[in-house]
JSON list of C-alpha atoms in Angstrom, two decimals:
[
{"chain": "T", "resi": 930, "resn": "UNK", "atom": "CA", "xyz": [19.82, -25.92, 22.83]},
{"chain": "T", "resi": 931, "resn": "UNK", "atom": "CA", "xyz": [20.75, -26.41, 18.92]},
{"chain": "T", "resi": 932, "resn": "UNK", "atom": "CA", "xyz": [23.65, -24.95, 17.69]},
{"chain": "T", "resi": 933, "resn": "UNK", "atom": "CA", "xyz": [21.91, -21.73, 15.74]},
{"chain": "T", "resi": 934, "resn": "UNK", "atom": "CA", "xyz": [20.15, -21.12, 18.66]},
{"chain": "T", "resi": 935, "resn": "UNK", "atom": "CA", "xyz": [23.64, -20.95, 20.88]},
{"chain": "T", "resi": 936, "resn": "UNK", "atom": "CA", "xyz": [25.38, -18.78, 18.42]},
{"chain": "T", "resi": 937, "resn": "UNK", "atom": "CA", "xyz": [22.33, -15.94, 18.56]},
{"chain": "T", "resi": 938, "resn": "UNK", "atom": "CA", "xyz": [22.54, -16.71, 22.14]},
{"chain": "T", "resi": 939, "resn": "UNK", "atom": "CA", "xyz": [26.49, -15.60, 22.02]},
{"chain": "T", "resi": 940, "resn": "UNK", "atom": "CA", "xyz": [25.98, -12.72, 19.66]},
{"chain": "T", "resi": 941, "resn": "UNK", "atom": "CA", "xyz": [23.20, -11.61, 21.94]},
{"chain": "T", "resi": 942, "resn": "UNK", "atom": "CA", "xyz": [25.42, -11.61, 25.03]},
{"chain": "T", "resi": 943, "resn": "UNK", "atom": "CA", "xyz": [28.38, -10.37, 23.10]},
{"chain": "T", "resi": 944, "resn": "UNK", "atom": "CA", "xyz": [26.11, -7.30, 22.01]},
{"chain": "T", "resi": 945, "resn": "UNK", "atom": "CA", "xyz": [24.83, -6.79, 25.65]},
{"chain": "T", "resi": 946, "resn": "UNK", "atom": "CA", "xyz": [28.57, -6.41, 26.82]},
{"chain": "T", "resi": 947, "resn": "UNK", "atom": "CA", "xyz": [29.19, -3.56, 24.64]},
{"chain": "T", "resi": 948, "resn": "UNK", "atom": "CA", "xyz": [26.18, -1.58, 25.70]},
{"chain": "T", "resi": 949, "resn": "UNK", "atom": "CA", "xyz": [26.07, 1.55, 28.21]},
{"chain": "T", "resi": 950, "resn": "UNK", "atom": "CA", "xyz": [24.47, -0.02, 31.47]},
{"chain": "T", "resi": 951, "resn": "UNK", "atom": "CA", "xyz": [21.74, 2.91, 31.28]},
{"chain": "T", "resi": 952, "resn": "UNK", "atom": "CA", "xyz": [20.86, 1.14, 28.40]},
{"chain": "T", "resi": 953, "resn": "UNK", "atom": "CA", "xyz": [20.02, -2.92, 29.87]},
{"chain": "T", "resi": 954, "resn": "UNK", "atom": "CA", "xyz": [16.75, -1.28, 31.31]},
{"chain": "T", "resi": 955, "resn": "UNK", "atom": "CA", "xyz": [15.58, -0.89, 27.69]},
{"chain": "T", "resi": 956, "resn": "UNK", "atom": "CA", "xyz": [16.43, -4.35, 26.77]},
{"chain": "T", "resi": 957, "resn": "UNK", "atom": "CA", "xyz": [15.14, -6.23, 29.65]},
{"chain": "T", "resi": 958, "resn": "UNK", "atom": "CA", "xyz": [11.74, -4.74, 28.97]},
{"chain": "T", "resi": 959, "resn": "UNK", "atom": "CA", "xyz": [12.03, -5.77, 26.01]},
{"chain": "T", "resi": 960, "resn": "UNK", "atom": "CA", "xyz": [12.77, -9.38, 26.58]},
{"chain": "T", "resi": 961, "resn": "UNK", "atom": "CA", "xyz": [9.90, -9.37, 29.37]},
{"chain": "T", "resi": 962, "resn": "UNK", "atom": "CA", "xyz": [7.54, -8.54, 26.41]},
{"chain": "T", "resi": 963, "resn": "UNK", "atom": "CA", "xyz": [8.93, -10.92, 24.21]},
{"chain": "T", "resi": 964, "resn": "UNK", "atom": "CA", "xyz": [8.71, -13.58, 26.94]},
{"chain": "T", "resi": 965, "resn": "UNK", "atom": "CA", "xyz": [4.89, -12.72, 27.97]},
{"chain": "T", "resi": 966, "resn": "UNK", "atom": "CA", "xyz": [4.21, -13.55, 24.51]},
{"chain": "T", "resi": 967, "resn": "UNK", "atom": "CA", "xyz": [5.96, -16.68, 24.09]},
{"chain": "T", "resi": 968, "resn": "UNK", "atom": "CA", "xyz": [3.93, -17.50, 27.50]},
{"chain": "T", "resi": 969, "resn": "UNK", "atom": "CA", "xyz": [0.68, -16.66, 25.92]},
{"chain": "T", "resi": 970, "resn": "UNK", "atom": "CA", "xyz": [1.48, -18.68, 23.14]},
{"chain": "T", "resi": 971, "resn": "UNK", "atom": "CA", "xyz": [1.48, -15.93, 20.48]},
{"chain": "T", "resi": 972, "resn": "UNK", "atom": "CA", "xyz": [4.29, -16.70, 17.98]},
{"chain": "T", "resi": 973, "resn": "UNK", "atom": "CA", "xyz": [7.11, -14.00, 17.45]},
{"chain": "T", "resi": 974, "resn": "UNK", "atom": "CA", "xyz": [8.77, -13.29, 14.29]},
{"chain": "T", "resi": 975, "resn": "UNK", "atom": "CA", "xyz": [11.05, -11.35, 12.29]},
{"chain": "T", "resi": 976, "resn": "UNK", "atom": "CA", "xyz": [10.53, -9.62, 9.11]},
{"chain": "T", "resi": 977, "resn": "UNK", "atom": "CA", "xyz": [13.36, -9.49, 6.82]},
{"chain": "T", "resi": 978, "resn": "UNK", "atom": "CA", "xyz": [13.56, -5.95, 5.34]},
{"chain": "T", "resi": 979, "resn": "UNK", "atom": "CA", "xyz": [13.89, -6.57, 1.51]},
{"chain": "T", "resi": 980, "resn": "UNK", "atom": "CA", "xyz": [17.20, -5.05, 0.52]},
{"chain": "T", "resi": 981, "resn": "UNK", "atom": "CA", "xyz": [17.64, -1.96, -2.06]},
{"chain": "T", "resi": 982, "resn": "UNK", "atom": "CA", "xyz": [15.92, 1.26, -1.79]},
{"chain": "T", "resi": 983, "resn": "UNK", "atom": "CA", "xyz": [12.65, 1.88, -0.20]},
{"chain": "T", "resi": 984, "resn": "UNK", "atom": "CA", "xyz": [10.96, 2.99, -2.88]},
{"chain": "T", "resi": 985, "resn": "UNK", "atom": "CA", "xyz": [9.70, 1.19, -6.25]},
{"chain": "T", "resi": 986, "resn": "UNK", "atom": "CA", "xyz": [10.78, 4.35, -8.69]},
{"chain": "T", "resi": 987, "resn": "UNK", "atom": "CA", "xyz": [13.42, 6.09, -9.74]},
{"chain": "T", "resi": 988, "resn": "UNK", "atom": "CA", "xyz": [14.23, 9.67, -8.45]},
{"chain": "T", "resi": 989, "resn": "UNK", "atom": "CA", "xyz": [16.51, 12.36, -9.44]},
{"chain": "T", "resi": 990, "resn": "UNK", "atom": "CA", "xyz": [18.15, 14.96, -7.15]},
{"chain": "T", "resi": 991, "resn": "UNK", "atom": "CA", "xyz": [17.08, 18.07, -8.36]},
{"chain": "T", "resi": 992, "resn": "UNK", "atom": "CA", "xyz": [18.20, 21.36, -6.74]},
{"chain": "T", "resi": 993, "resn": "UNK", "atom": "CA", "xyz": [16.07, 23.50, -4.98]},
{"chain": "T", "resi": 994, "resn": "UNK", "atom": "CA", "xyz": [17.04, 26.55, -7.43]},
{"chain": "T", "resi": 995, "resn": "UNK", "atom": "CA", "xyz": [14.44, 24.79, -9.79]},
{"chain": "T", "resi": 996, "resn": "UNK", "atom": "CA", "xyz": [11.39, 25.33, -7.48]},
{"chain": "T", "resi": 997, "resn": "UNK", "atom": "CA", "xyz": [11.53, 29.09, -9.01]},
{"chain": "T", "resi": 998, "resn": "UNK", "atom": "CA", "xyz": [11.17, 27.61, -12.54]},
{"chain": "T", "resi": 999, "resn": "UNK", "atom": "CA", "xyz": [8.23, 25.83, -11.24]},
{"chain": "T", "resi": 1000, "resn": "UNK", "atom": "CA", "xyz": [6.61, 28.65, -9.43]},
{"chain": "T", "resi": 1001, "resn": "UNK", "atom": "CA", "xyz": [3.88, 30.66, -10.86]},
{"chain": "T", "resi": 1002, "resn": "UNK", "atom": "CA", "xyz": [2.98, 27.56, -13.85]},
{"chain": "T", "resi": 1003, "resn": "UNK", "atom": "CA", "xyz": [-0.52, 27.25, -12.20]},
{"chain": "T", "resi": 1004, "resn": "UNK", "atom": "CA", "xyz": [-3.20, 29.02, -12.60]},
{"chain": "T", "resi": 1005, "resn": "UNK", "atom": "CA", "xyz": [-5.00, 30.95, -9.93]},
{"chain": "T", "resi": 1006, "resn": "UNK", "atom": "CA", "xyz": [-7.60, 28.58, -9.12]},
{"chain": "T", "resi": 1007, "resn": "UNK", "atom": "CA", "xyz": [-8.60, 30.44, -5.27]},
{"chain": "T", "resi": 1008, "resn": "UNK", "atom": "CA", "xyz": [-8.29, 29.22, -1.89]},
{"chain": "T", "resi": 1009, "resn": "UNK", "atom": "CA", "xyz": [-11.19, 26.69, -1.74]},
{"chain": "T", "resi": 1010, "resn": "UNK", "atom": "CA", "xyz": [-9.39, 23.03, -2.56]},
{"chain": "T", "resi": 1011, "resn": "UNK", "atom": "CA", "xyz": [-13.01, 20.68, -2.39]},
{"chain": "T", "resi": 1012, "resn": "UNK", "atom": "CA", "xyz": [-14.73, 23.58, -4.84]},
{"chain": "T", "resi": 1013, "resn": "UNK", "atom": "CA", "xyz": [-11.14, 23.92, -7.40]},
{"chain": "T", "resi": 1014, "resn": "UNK", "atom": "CA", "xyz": [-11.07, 19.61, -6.88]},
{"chain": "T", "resi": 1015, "resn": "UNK", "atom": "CA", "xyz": [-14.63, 19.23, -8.46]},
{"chain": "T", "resi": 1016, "resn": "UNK", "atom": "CA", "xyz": [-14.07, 21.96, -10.76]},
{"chain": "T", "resi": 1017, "resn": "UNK", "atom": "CA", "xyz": [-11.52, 20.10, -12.41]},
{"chain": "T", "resi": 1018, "resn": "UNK", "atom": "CA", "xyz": [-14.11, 16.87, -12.35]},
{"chain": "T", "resi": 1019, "resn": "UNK", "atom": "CA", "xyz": [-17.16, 18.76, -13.88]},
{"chain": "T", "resi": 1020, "resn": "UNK", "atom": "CA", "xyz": [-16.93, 18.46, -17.26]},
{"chain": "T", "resi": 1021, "resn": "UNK", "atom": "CA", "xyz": [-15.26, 14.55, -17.00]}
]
């Protein structure tokens, strides 16, 4: 075994020390799954989560109070969303 390979090993163990025993039923399923896999010859792999915020724009916390503000702007436009969507569309 190489040496990266021993230390995930450790952490791995270290990790499974510190968890409630209700909880090693969880894992070994989980290393059953990963090891039917590896026997199947399917490759397993992680996928590094890219860091910062989930989201590509910028948002602003805005308090609710400003929903009221915001209420009432539209039009009545009726209760039928396809018929008000293509109304919008007719005259493009």
């Amino acid at each position: 075994m190489d040496v990266v390979a021993e230390q995930v090993q450790n952490r791995i163990l270290s990790l499974l020390d510190k968890l409630p025993p209700e909880s090693l039923a969880v894992v070994e399923q989980f290393v059953q799954f990963v090891y039917e896999l590896a026997q199947k010859g399917q490759v397993v792999e992680t996928v590094a989560k890219p860091q910062g915020a989930p989201y590509l724009y910028p948002t602003v916390p805005v308090p609710a109070s400003t929903l009221r503000s915001l209420s009432g702007i539209m039009p009545p436009v009726g209760g039928d969303a396809l018929a008000d969507t293509e109304a919008l569309y007719e005259d493009v």
